[in-house]
């Protein structure tokens, strides 16, 4: 699905009122930006894990050079630079501070692979420096930051792809296609679950001195000052509210996005019902919850999210999955395939739709990256623009907020960007940035 930016804006006019954009941007400013020449020069911010995977996905294509790498951990920076030299014949300039990297004139596009609390600042700085951006999911760690990022992407008119790569995944694309063709009749419900052991967090450990080669202050950035603890650092930061949203946002944002895509919903939720708890007896270090059930009532269907971190058995013996439940059958989908399970018609003595099973679908990161690269050249809108990233992010941040403030039901007024029934929840919309960092301003 390719959404032309102008059409998308028309369609989402109501939603856009809620993202805090005071200025209406004249249509002529939406003229396409300049495409880079044949080769796309990319830089990466945040190199340890997924950012580097996405960079390698870029380098699978002949029309990409890596010209810059940035990380606050020099051990990781040097390790990845060595790998790029040895295995990809790439010789990027190395940086510890992304602001300095953005002064490098030959960078066309930046990949943001840092923890979620950095995405907003870094995206806006990249856009202001005139770069196209592939920003990892979830779009940001708070609702206010998501709003700023959508507004900034529109204002600076660059190509922004959010790393919700299931939008490029063949299993999900075909499943959604079958829903559109009414192969399973009227869609009534989307049941989603994500049960992963890692969602419990890590075994507790003591605070310790900052490891050599790490600029911890720049790792924390806008997040509160805290003593260094490995459980809040590389990889496991995702279980702490200052930097991430636990399993609910880590996997939820990918999977709930599929529930929205099923009916092409691109806005914020209006009502969210949440149950969350910490039931596991395992002693682990985390802020996030181990058990959550979230119900998202929509106009003509319902989305349901279930997670039990630490219990990996899920429905249909799948540890994660999406069941699109229609009147003629259910489509059961994960990243590697799908199965159509037909309903039985007792009168006609036949199935209401055809059974089908597709396996062996490959991971979609490369395809998602290719879509980004093609859009850099064509100046089209990629398959997952910030508006879609925001919709998915709000669907996972709101239940986390509900659980944190103990409100089983939250009502969201997107036009005013406020909850109408909880002042405590409203306090969690906007993060308090640690000086000298401030929420980015646009313009
Ligand atoms: N799309 C997917 O399937 C997928 C999968 C995994 C992770 N992710 C996302 O990718 C992002 C990174 O996750 P991860 O697992 O790779 O985390 P990670 O902790 O393994 O890596 C983050 C890297 O960013 C660096 N970093 C932190 N602050 C920095 C700064 N200010 N400047 C430069 N570098 C900085 C860290 O030193 C580290 O090397 C997250 O947003 C995560 O949600 C997406």
GROMACS .gro file of C-alpha atoms and ligand atoms in nm:
model
  487
    1UNK     CA    1   0.000   0.000   0.000
    2UNK     CA    2   0.147   0.333  -0.099
    3UNK     CA    3  -0.017   0.640   0.043
    4UNK     CA    4   0.041   0.959  -0.147
    5UNK     CA    5   0.124   1.219   0.119
    6UNK     CA    6  -0.127   1.475  -0.005
    7UNK     CA    7  -0.412   1.220  -0.013
    8UNK     CA    8  -0.309   1.091   0.325
    9UNK     CA    9  -0.326   1.443   0.468
   10UNK     CA   10  -0.671   1.498   0.326
   11UNK     CA   11  -0.793   1.169   0.470
   12UNK     CA   12  -0.638   1.234   0.809
   13UNK     CA   13  -0.744   1.596   0.845
   14UNK     CA   14  -0.947   1.520   1.158
   15UNK     CA   15  -0.670   1.329   1.323
   16UNK     CA   16  -0.410   1.588   1.239
   17UNK     CA   17  -0.601   1.841   1.447
   18UNK     CA   18  -0.492   1.644   1.749
   19UNK     CA   19  -0.121   1.648   1.688
   20UNK     CA   20  -0.063   1.999   1.801
   21UNK     CA   21   0.028   2.154   1.464
   22UNK     CA   22  -0.076   2.514   1.498
   23UNK     CA   23   0.036   2.612   1.149
   24UNK     CA   24  -0.142   2.504   0.835
   25UNK     CA   25   0.125   2.441   0.580
   26UNK     CA   26   0.051   2.581   0.233
   27UNK     CA   27   0.021   2.320  -0.039
   28UNK     CA   28   0.314   2.457  -0.241
   29UNK     CA   29   0.546   2.368   0.046
   30UNK     CA   30   0.459   2.004  -0.012
   31UNK     CA   31   0.645   2.006  -0.340
   32UNK     CA   32   0.875   1.708  -0.355
   33UNK     CA   33   1.223   1.730  -0.207
   34UNK     CA   34   1.534   1.653  -0.404
   35UNK     CA   35   1.622   1.293  -0.464
   36UNK     CA   36   1.987   1.196  -0.417
   37UNK     CA   37   2.181   1.086  -0.721
   38UNK     CA   38   2.215   0.721  -0.802
   39UNK     CA   39   2.372   0.614  -0.473
   40UNK     CA   40   2.211   0.677  -0.137
   41UNK     CA   41   2.464   0.768   0.134
   42UNK     CA   42   2.344   0.654   0.474
   43UNK     CA   43   2.453   0.719   0.831
   44UNK     CA   44   2.352   0.515   1.135
   45UNK     CA   45   2.285   0.644   1.488
   46UNK     CA   46   2.278   0.360   1.744
   47UNK     CA   47   2.480   0.064   1.621
   48UNK     CA   48   2.459  -0.223   1.870
   49UNK     CA   49   2.171  -0.442   1.763
   50UNK     CA   50   1.877  -0.358   1.546
   51UNK     CA   51   2.017  -0.038   1.397
   52UNK     CA   52   2.309  -0.239   1.263
   53UNK     CA   53   2.076  -0.508   1.125
   54UNK     CA   54   1.889  -0.236   0.935
   55UNK     CA   55   2.215  -0.088   0.808
   56UNK     CA   56   2.314  -0.433   0.677
   57UNK     CA   57   1.974  -0.458   0.510
   58UNK     CA   58   2.056  -0.129   0.334
   59UNK     CA   59   2.393  -0.262   0.225
   60UNK     CA   60   2.228  -0.563   0.059
   61UNK     CA   61   2.147  -0.315  -0.217
   62UNK     CA   62   2.405  -0.189  -0.466
   63UNK     CA   63   2.277   0.167  -0.455
   64UNK     CA   64   2.377   0.224  -0.091
   65UNK     CA   65   2.697   0.346   0.076
   66UNK     CA   66   2.749   0.374   0.449
   67UNK     CA   67   2.931   0.704   0.506
   68UNK     CA   68   2.881   0.763   0.881
   69UNK     CA   69   2.837   0.568   1.205
   70UNK     CA   70   2.752   0.712   1.544
   71UNK     CA   71   2.737   0.550   1.887
   72UNK     CA   72   2.793   0.665   2.244
   73UNK     CA   73   2.965   0.334   2.321
   74UNK     CA   74   3.302   0.348   2.145
   75UNK     CA   75   3.350  -0.030   2.191
   76UNK     CA   76   3.045  -0.093   1.977
   77UNK     CA   77   3.131   0.184   1.732
   78UNK     CA   78   3.476   0.036   1.665
   79UNK     CA   79   3.348  -0.321   1.646
   80UNK     CA   80   3.087  -0.227   1.384
   81UNK     CA   81   3.333  -0.009   1.189
   82UNK     CA   82   3.571  -0.309   1.169
   83UNK     CA   83   3.290  -0.534   1.049
   84UNK     CA   84   3.189  -0.282   0.782
   85UNK     CA   85   3.546  -0.258   0.659
   86UNK     CA   86   3.606  -0.633   0.656
   87UNK     CA   87   3.274  -0.760   0.524
   88UNK     CA   88   3.130  -0.469   0.326
   89UNK     CA   89   3.433  -0.263   0.217
   90UNK     CA   90   3.270   0.044   0.374
   91UNK     CA   91   3.473   0.313   0.550
   92UNK     CA   92   3.232   0.543   0.733
   93UNK     CA   93   3.337   0.842   0.941
   94UNK     CA   94   3.286   0.765   1.311
   95UNK     CA   95   3.108   0.988   1.563
   96UNK     CA   96   3.018   0.985   1.931
   97UNK     CA   97   2.775   1.277   1.898
   98UNK     CA   98   2.495   1.254   1.642
   99UNK     CA   99   2.478   1.635   1.613
  100UNK     CA  100   2.830   1.639   1.474
  101UNK     CA  101   2.743   1.355   1.238
  102UNK     CA  102   2.456   1.559   1.097
  103UNK     CA  103   2.703   1.826   0.983
  104UNK     CA  104   2.844   1.573   0.735
  105UNK     CA  105   2.711   1.707   0.407
  106UNK     CA  106   2.717   1.393   0.192
  107UNK     CA  107   2.468   1.200   0.414
  108UNK     CA  108   2.134   1.158   0.233
  109UNK     CA  109   1.955   0.940   0.486
  110UNK     CA  110   1.992   0.845   0.851
  111UNK     CA  111   1.889   0.526   1.028
  112UNK     CA  112   1.789   0.583   1.392
  113UNK     CA  113   1.852   0.264   1.591
  114UNK     CA  114   1.876   0.411   1.940
  115UNK     CA  115   1.651   0.332   2.241
  116UNK     CA  116   1.300   0.478   2.213
  117UNK     CA  117   1.361   0.781   2.442
  118UNK     CA  118   1.597   0.925   2.178
  119UNK     CA  119   1.383   0.887   1.866
  120UNK     CA  120   1.203   1.223   1.885
  121UNK     CA  121   1.504   1.450   1.933
  122UNK     CA  122   1.714   1.262   1.680
  123UNK     CA  123   1.441   1.251   1.415
  124UNK     CA  124   1.381   1.626   1.439
  125UNK     CA  125   1.754   1.705   1.428
  126UNK     CA  126   1.791   1.481   1.121
  127UNK     CA  127   1.498   1.648   0.946
  128UNK     CA  128   1.635   1.992   1.028
  129UNK     CA  129   1.966   1.884   0.877
  130UNK     CA  130   1.778   1.794   0.557
  131UNK     CA  131   1.808   1.415   0.585
  132UNK     CA  132   1.554   1.145   0.502
  133UNK     CA  133   1.510   0.907   0.795
  134UNK     CA  134   1.443   0.541   0.875
  135UNK     CA  135   1.341   0.557   1.242
  136UNK     CA  136   1.293   0.245   1.448
  137UNK     CA  137   0.967   0.161   1.619
  138UNK     CA  138   0.788   0.254   1.837
  139UNK     CA  139   0.784   0.601   1.686
  140UNK     CA  140   0.864   0.746   2.029
  141UNK     CA  141   0.834   0.668   2.397
  142UNK     CA  142   0.552   0.915   2.473
  143UNK     CA  143   0.241   1.056   2.306
  144UNK     CA  144   0.369   1.416   2.298
  145UNK     CA  145   0.689   1.308   2.124
  146UNK     CA  146   0.487   1.114   1.863
  147UNK     CA  147   0.284   1.428   1.794
  148UNK     CA  148   0.597   1.637   1.745
  149UNK     CA  149   0.747   1.377   1.512
  150UNK     CA  150   0.442   1.368   1.285
  151UNK     CA  151   0.428   1.747   1.275
  152UNK     CA  152   0.803   1.771   1.206
  153UNK     CA  153   0.793   1.512   0.926
  154UNK     CA  154   0.518   1.710   0.757
  155UNK     CA  155   0.682   2.046   0.814
  156UNK     CA  156   1.026   1.949   0.684
  157UNK     CA  157   0.876   1.735   0.408
  158UNK     CA  158   1.135   1.458   0.410
  159UNK     CA  159   1.089   1.086   0.351
  160UNK     CA  160   1.039   0.910   0.686
  161UNK     CA  161   0.992   0.535   0.718
  162UNK     CA  162   0.904   0.390   1.059
  163UNK     CA  163   1.053   0.046   1.130
  164UNK     CA  164   0.721  -0.140   1.152
  165UNK     CA  165   0.841  -0.381   0.886
  166UNK     CA  166   0.533  -0.605   0.906
  167UNK     CA  167   0.378  -0.346   0.670
  168UNK     CA  168   0.617  -0.492   0.409
  169UNK     CA  169   0.569  -0.856   0.513
  170UNK     CA  170   0.410  -1.085   0.255
  171UNK     CA  171   0.218  -1.295   0.509
  172UNK     CA  172   0.050  -0.988   0.655
  173UNK     CA  173   0.002  -0.822   0.316
  174UNK     CA  174  -0.178  -1.129   0.180
  175UNK     CA  175  -0.385  -1.163   0.498
  176UNK     CA  176  -0.496  -0.801   0.477
  177UNK     CA  177  -0.563  -0.846   0.104
  178UNK     CA  178  -0.796  -1.139   0.179
  179UNK     CA  179  -0.981  -0.930   0.437
  180UNK     CA  180  -1.027  -0.651   0.180
  181UNK     CA  181  -1.161  -0.909  -0.070
  182UNK     CA  182  -1.402  -1.034   0.200
  183UNK     CA  183  -1.261  -1.388   0.180
  184UNK     CA  184  -1.346  -1.427   0.549
  185UNK     CA  185  -1.666  -1.222   0.528
  186UNK     CA  186  -1.726  -0.943   0.773
  187UNK     CA  187  -1.431  -0.898   1.007
  188UNK     CA  188  -1.555  -0.892   1.364
  189UNK     CA  189  -1.252  -0.924   1.582
  190UNK     CA  190  -0.872  -0.922   1.571
  191UNK     CA  191  -0.716  -1.128   1.849
  192UNK     CA  192  -0.349  -1.053   1.904
  193UNK     CA  193  -0.101  -1.204   2.146
  194UNK     CA  194   0.270  -1.171   2.216
  195UNK     CA  195   0.417  -1.396   2.484
  196UNK     CA  196   0.792  -1.378   2.519
  197UNK     CA  197   1.016  -1.479   2.807
  198UNK     CA  198   1.236  -1.172   2.768
  199UNK     CA  199   0.935  -0.956   2.863
  200UNK     CA  200   0.998  -1.044   3.229
  201UNK     CA  201   1.319  -0.840   3.230
  202UNK     CA  202   1.662  -0.935   3.363
  203UNK     CA  203   1.779  -1.092   3.689
  204UNK     CA  204   1.852  -0.802   3.928
  205UNK     CA  205   2.204  -0.666   3.951
  206UNK     CA  206   2.380  -0.393   4.143
  207UNK     CA  207   2.461  -0.049   4.008
  208UNK     CA  208   2.822  -0.023   3.894
  209UNK     CA  209   3.070   0.228   3.751
  210UNK     CA  210   3.011   0.333   3.391
  211UNK     CA  211   3.208   0.098   3.162
  212UNK     CA  212   3.511   0.240   2.979
  213UNK     CA  213   3.440   0.392   2.640
  214UNK     CA  214   3.075   0.471   2.719
  215UNK     CA  215   2.939   0.828   2.724
  216UNK     CA  216   2.659   0.744   2.970
  217UNK     CA  217   2.536   1.103   2.994
  218UNK     CA  218   2.477   1.100   2.618
  219UNK     CA  219   2.312   0.755   2.642
  220UNK     CA  220   2.067   0.894   2.898
  221UNK     CA  221   2.018   1.218   2.703
  222UNK     CA  222   1.674   1.357   2.792
  223UNK     CA  223   1.601   1.073   3.041
  224UNK     CA  224   1.641   1.125   3.419
  225UNK     CA  225   1.986   1.105   3.578
  226UNK     CA  226   2.044   0.762   3.737
  227UNK     CA  227   2.338   0.552   3.853
  228UNK     CA  228   2.464   0.315   3.585
  229UNK     CA  229   2.305  -0.031   3.590
  230UNK     CA  230   2.351  -0.286   3.312
  231UNK     CA  231   1.988  -0.392   3.337
  232UNK     CA  232   1.879  -0.046   3.231
  233UNK     CA  233   2.138  -0.025   2.952
  234UNK     CA  234   2.207  -0.206   2.621
  235UNK     CA  235   1.914  -0.421   2.513
  236UNK     CA  236   1.730  -0.439   2.846
  237UNK     CA  237   1.646  -0.063   2.868
  238UNK     CA  238   1.311  -0.157   2.704
  239UNK     CA  239   1.165  -0.273   3.038
  240UNK     CA  240   1.194   0.073   3.202
  241UNK     CA  241   0.948   0.358   3.148
  242UNK     CA  242   1.225   0.618   3.111
  243UNK     CA  243   1.339   0.455   2.786
  244UNK     CA  244   1.074   0.209   2.663
  245UNK     CA  245   0.736   0.047   2.722
  246UNK     CA  246   0.809  -0.322   2.791
  247UNK     CA  247   0.667  -0.604   2.583
  248UNK     CA  248   0.342  -0.406   2.539
  249UNK     CA  249   0.520  -0.153   2.319
  250UNK     CA  250   0.815  -0.360   2.195
  251UNK     CA  251   0.604  -0.624   2.019
  252UNK     CA  252   0.263  -0.468   2.071
  253UNK     CA  253   0.339  -0.185   1.833
  254UNK     CA  254   0.411  -0.431   1.548
  255UNK     CA  255   0.114  -0.655   1.613
  256UNK     CA  256  -0.155  -0.404   1.712
  257UNK     CA  257  -0.057  -0.218   1.393
  258UNK     CA  258  -0.188  -0.523   1.202
  259UNK     CA  259  -0.522  -0.497   1.383
  260UNK     CA  260  -0.547  -0.134   1.270
  261UNK     CA  261  -0.434  -0.211   0.916
  262UNK     CA  262  -0.712  -0.471   0.887
  263UNK     CA  263  -0.960  -0.182   0.858
  264UNK     CA  264  -0.716   0.087   0.745
  265UNK     CA  265  -0.742   0.283   1.069
  266UNK     CA  266  -0.474   0.551   1.089
  267UNK     CA  267  -0.581   0.750   1.394
  268UNK     CA  268  -0.553   0.734   1.771
  269UNK     CA  269  -0.782   0.511   1.981
  270UNK     CA  270  -1.084   0.676   2.141
  271UNK     CA  271  -1.140   0.425   2.419
  272UNK     CA  272  -0.899   0.171   2.567
  273UNK     CA  273  -0.979  -0.088   2.836
  274UNK     CA  274  -0.678  -0.232   3.015
  275UNK     CA  275  -0.603  -0.499   3.272
  276UNK     CA  276  -0.238  -0.526   3.379
  277UNK     CA  277  -0.054  -0.697   3.660
  278UNK     CA  278   0.271  -0.843   3.787
  279UNK     CA  279   0.186  -1.201   3.868
  280UNK     CA  280   0.506  -1.390   3.791
  281UNK     CA  281   0.701  -1.498   4.102
  282UNK     CA  282   1.032  -1.462   3.916
  283UNK     CA  283   1.242  -1.185   4.073
  284UNK     CA  284   1.330  -0.955   3.785
  285UNK     CA  285   1.425  -0.592   3.739
  286UNK     CA  286   1.172  -0.397   3.533
  287UNK     CA  287   0.909  -0.124   3.548
  288UNK     CA  288   0.675  -0.281   3.290
  289UNK     CA  289   0.400  -0.537   3.357
  290UNK     CA  290   0.424  -0.912   3.296
  291UNK     CA  291   0.057  -0.973   3.219
  292UNK     CA  292  -0.177  -0.749   3.020
  293UNK     CA  293  -0.508  -0.773   2.840
  294UNK     CA  294  -0.620  -0.472   2.639
  295UNK     CA  295  -0.946  -0.423   2.454
  296UNK     CA  296  -0.974  -0.159   2.181
  297UNK     CA  297  -1.338  -0.117   2.079
  298UNK     CA  298  -1.369   0.019   1.724
  299UNK     CA  299  -1.675   0.130   1.533
  300UNK     CA  300  -1.750  -0.204   1.369
  301UNK     CA  301  -1.500  -0.451   1.516
  302UNK     CA  302  -1.283  -0.504   1.820
  303UNK     CA  303  -0.907  -0.552   1.865
  304UNK     CA  304  -0.782  -0.752   2.161
  305UNK     CA  305  -0.419  -0.769   2.286
  306UNK     CA  306  -0.300  -1.035   2.530
  307UNK     CA  307   0.045  -1.084   2.671
  308UNK     CA  308   0.195  -1.312   2.933
  309UNK     CA  309   0.567  -1.241   2.954
  310UNK     CA  310   0.742  -1.558   3.069
  311UNK     CA  311   0.474  -1.801   2.946
  312UNK     CA  312   0.549  -1.864   2.581
  313UNK     CA  313   0.254  -2.087   2.496
  314UNK     CA  314  -0.014  -1.887   2.319
  315UNK     CA  315  -0.331  -1.969   2.124
  316UNK     CA  316  -0.282  -2.223   1.839
  317UNK     CA  317   0.054  -2.311   2.009
  318UNK     CA  318   0.203  -1.990   1.870
  319UNK     CA  319   0.404  -1.765   2.102
  320UNK     CA  320   0.282  -1.463   1.910
  321UNK     CA  321   0.027  -1.418   1.637
  322UNK     CA  322  -0.270  -1.236   1.494
  323UNK     CA  323  -0.608  -1.403   1.442
  324UNK     CA  324  -0.829  -1.204   1.206
  325UNK     CA  325  -1.173  -1.341   1.290
  326UNK     CA  326  -1.439  -1.308   1.020
  327UNK     CA  327  -1.784  -1.455   0.975
  328UNK     CA  328  -1.666  -1.702   0.709
  329UNK     CA  329  -1.332  -1.791   0.864
  330UNK     CA  330  -1.026  -1.694   1.062
  331UNK     CA  331  -0.688  -1.598   0.919
  332UNK     CA  332  -0.407  -1.687   1.156
  333UNK     CA  333  -0.090  -1.495   1.070
  334UNK     CA  334   0.267  -1.453   1.188
  335UNK     CA  335   0.579  -1.323   1.011
  336UNK     CA  336   0.648  -1.653   0.837
  337UNK     CA  337   0.309  -1.751   0.702
  338UNK     CA  338  -0.063  -1.776   0.753
  339UNK     CA  339  -0.350  -2.022   0.767
  340UNK     CA  340  -0.713  -1.970   0.669
  341UNK     CA  341  -0.941  -2.172   0.899
  342UNK     CA  342  -1.290  -2.178   0.742
  343UNK     CA  343  -1.622  -2.174   0.925
  344UNK     CA  344  -1.860  -2.463   0.856
  345UNK     CA  345  -2.204  -2.400   0.700
  346UNK     CA  346  -2.436  -2.652   0.860
  347UNK     CA  347  -2.717  -2.603   0.608
  348UNK     CA  348  -2.509  -2.621   0.292
  349UNK     CA  349  -2.275  -2.883   0.445
  350UNK     CA  350  -1.968  -2.701   0.317
  351UNK     CA  351  -1.701  -2.461   0.433
  352UNK     CA  352  -1.790  -2.095   0.410
  353UNK     CA  353  -1.452  -2.011   0.256
  354UNK     CA  354  -1.151  -2.201   0.122
  355UNK     CA  355  -0.892  -2.338   0.363
  356UNK     CA  356  -0.540  -2.229   0.280
  357UNK     CA  357  -0.194  -2.252   0.431
  358UNK     CA  358   0.114  -2.054   0.329
  359UNK     CA  359   0.452  -2.110   0.492
  360UNK     CA  360   0.812  -2.008   0.428
  361UNK     CA  361   0.757  -1.633   0.403
  362UNK     CA  362   1.080  -1.449   0.465
  363UNK     CA  363   1.153  -1.172   0.705
  364UNK     CA  364   1.048  -0.829   0.573
  365UNK     CA  365   1.330  -0.600   0.689
  366UNK     CA  366   1.502  -0.594   0.348
  367UNK     CA  367   1.175  -0.521   0.168
  368UNK     CA  368   1.088  -0.244   0.411
  369UNK     CA  369   1.433  -0.091   0.359
  370UNK     CA  370   1.395  -0.123  -0.020
  371UNK     CA  371   1.066   0.064   0.000
  372UNK     CA  372   1.245   0.340   0.196
  373UNK     CA  373   1.525   0.361  -0.062
  374UNK     CA  374   1.279   0.371  -0.352
  375UNK     CA  375   1.085   0.651  -0.181
  376UNK     CA  376   1.404   0.848  -0.123
  377UNK     CA  377   1.443   0.848  -0.501
  378UNK     CA  378   1.079   0.892  -0.603
  379UNK     CA  379   0.984   1.123  -0.310
  380UNK     CA  380   0.671   0.909  -0.259
  381UNK     CA  381   0.541   0.837   0.091
  382UNK     CA  382   0.677   0.507   0.227
  383UNK     CA  383   0.453   0.223   0.344
  384UNK     CA  384   0.491   0.319   0.710
  385UNK     CA  385   0.497   0.698   0.746
  386UNK     CA  386   0.502   0.865   1.090
  387UNK     CA  387   0.121   0.899   1.093
  388UNK     CA  388   0.090   0.520   1.095
  389UNK     CA  389   0.376   0.492   1.344
  390UNK     CA  390   0.195   0.736   1.571
  391UNK     CA  391  -0.136   0.549   1.549
  392UNK     CA  392   0.030   0.222   1.651
  393UNK     CA  393   0.242   0.390   1.921
  394UNK     CA  394  -0.061   0.555   2.083
  395UNK     CA  395  -0.239   0.220   2.088
  396UNK     CA  396   0.043   0.079   2.302
  397UNK     CA  397   0.131   0.382   2.513
  398UNK     CA  398  -0.227   0.439   2.628
  399UNK     CA  399  -0.266   0.094   2.792
  400UNK     CA  400   0.073   0.137   2.959
  401UNK     CA  401  -0.040   0.475   3.093
  402UNK     CA  402  -0.371   0.321   3.206
  403UNK     CA  403  -0.186   0.047   3.391
  404UNK     CA  404   0.061   0.288   3.550
  405UNK     CA  405  -0.208   0.519   3.688
  406UNK     CA  406  -0.452   0.238   3.773
  407UNK     CA  407  -0.735   0.342   3.538
  408UNK     CA  408  -0.902   0.038   3.374
  409UNK     CA  409  -1.064   0.257   3.109
  410UNK     CA  410  -0.919   0.565   2.941
  411UNK     CA  411  -1.099   0.793   2.699
  412UNK     CA  412  -0.873   0.984   2.459
  413UNK     CA  413  -0.969   1.312   2.292
  414UNK     CA  414  -0.731   1.331   2.000
  415UNK     CA  415  -0.835   1.680   1.890
  416UNK     CA  416  -0.712   1.817   2.224
  417UNK     CA  417  -0.449   1.552   2.284
  418UNK     CA  418  -0.584   1.484   2.636
  419UNK     CA  419  -0.757   1.211   2.831
  420UNK     CA  420  -1.103   1.328   2.925
  421UNK     CA  421  -1.143   1.108   3.232
  422UNK     CA  422  -0.807   1.102   3.413
  423UNK     CA  423  -0.586   1.390   3.521
  424UNK     CA  424  -0.325   1.138   3.642
  425UNK     CA  425  -0.307   0.990   3.291
  426UNK     CA  426  -0.269   1.338   3.143
  427UNK     CA  427   0.050   1.380   3.347
  428UNK     CA  428   0.211   1.099   3.146
  429UNK     CA  429   0.147   1.243   2.798
  430UNK     CA  430   0.457   1.462   2.787
  431UNK     CA  431   0.800   1.357   2.915
  432UNK     CA  432   1.006   1.583   3.140
  433UNK     CA  433   1.335   1.620   2.960
  434UNK     CA  434   1.656   1.644   3.157
  435UNK     CA  435   1.850   1.965   3.088
  436UNK     CA  436   2.003   2.070   2.862
  437UNK     CA  437   1.765   1.871   2.639
  438UNK     CA  438   1.426   2.020   2.559
  439UNK     CA  439   1.135   1.890   2.352
  440UNK     CA  440   1.222   1.981   1.993
  441UNK     CA  441   1.058   2.283   1.836
  442UNK     CA  442   0.962   2.289   1.472
  443UNK     CA  443   1.036   2.570   1.232
  444LIG     N1  444   1.174  -0.338   1.395
  444LIG     C1  445   1.211  -0.436   1.473
  444LIG     O1  446   1.176  -0.552   1.453
  444LIG     C2  447   1.301  -0.406   1.592
  444LIG     C3  448   1.370  -0.509   1.656
  444LIG     C4  449   1.453  -0.476   1.764
  444LIG     C5  450   1.466  -0.344   1.805
  444LIG     N2  451   1.396  -0.247   1.740
  444LIG     C6  452   1.408  -0.105   1.783
  444LIG     O2  453   1.539  -0.060   1.754
  444LIG     C7  454   1.580   0.036   1.851
  444LIG     C8  455   1.712  -0.009   1.914
  444LIG     O3  456   1.690  -0.130   1.983
  444LIG     P1  457   1.811  -0.230   2.013
  444LIG     O4  458   1.756  -0.356   2.060
  444LIG     O5  459   1.902  -0.229   1.894
  444LIG     O6  460   1.884  -0.150   2.133
  444LIG     P2  461   2.037  -0.164   2.181
  444LIG     O7  462   2.040  -0.117   2.321
  444LIG     O8  463   2.087  -0.299   2.153
  444LIG     O9  464   2.116  -0.064   2.084
  444LIG     C9  465   2.101   0.075   2.093
  444LIG    C10  466   2.231   0.142   2.052
  444LIG    O10  467   2.211   0.284   2.055
  444LIG    C11  468   2.327   0.344   2.116
  444LIG     N3  469   2.290   0.477   2.165
  444LIG    C12  470   2.216   0.511   2.273
  444LIG     N4  471   2.204   0.645   2.280
  444LIG    C13  472   2.272   0.696   2.175
  444LIG    C14  473   2.295   0.827   2.128
  444LIG     N5  474   2.249   0.935   2.193
  444LIG     N6  475   2.370   0.844   2.017
  444LIG    C15  476   2.420   0.737   1.950
  444LIG     N7  477   2.402   0.610   1.990
  444LIG    C16  478   2.327   0.591   2.101
  444LIG    C17  479   2.366   0.245   2.223
  444LIG    O11  480   2.497   0.266   2.269
  444LIG    C18  481   2.348   0.114   2.148
  444LIG    O12  482   2.463   0.082   2.073
  444LIG    C19  483   1.466   0.048   1.950
  444LIG    O13  484   1.383   0.156   1.916
  444LIG    C20  485   1.389  -0.083   1.930
  444LIG    O14  486   1.253  -0.074   1.966
  444LIG    C21  487   1.317  -0.275   1.635
   0.00000   0.00000   0.00000
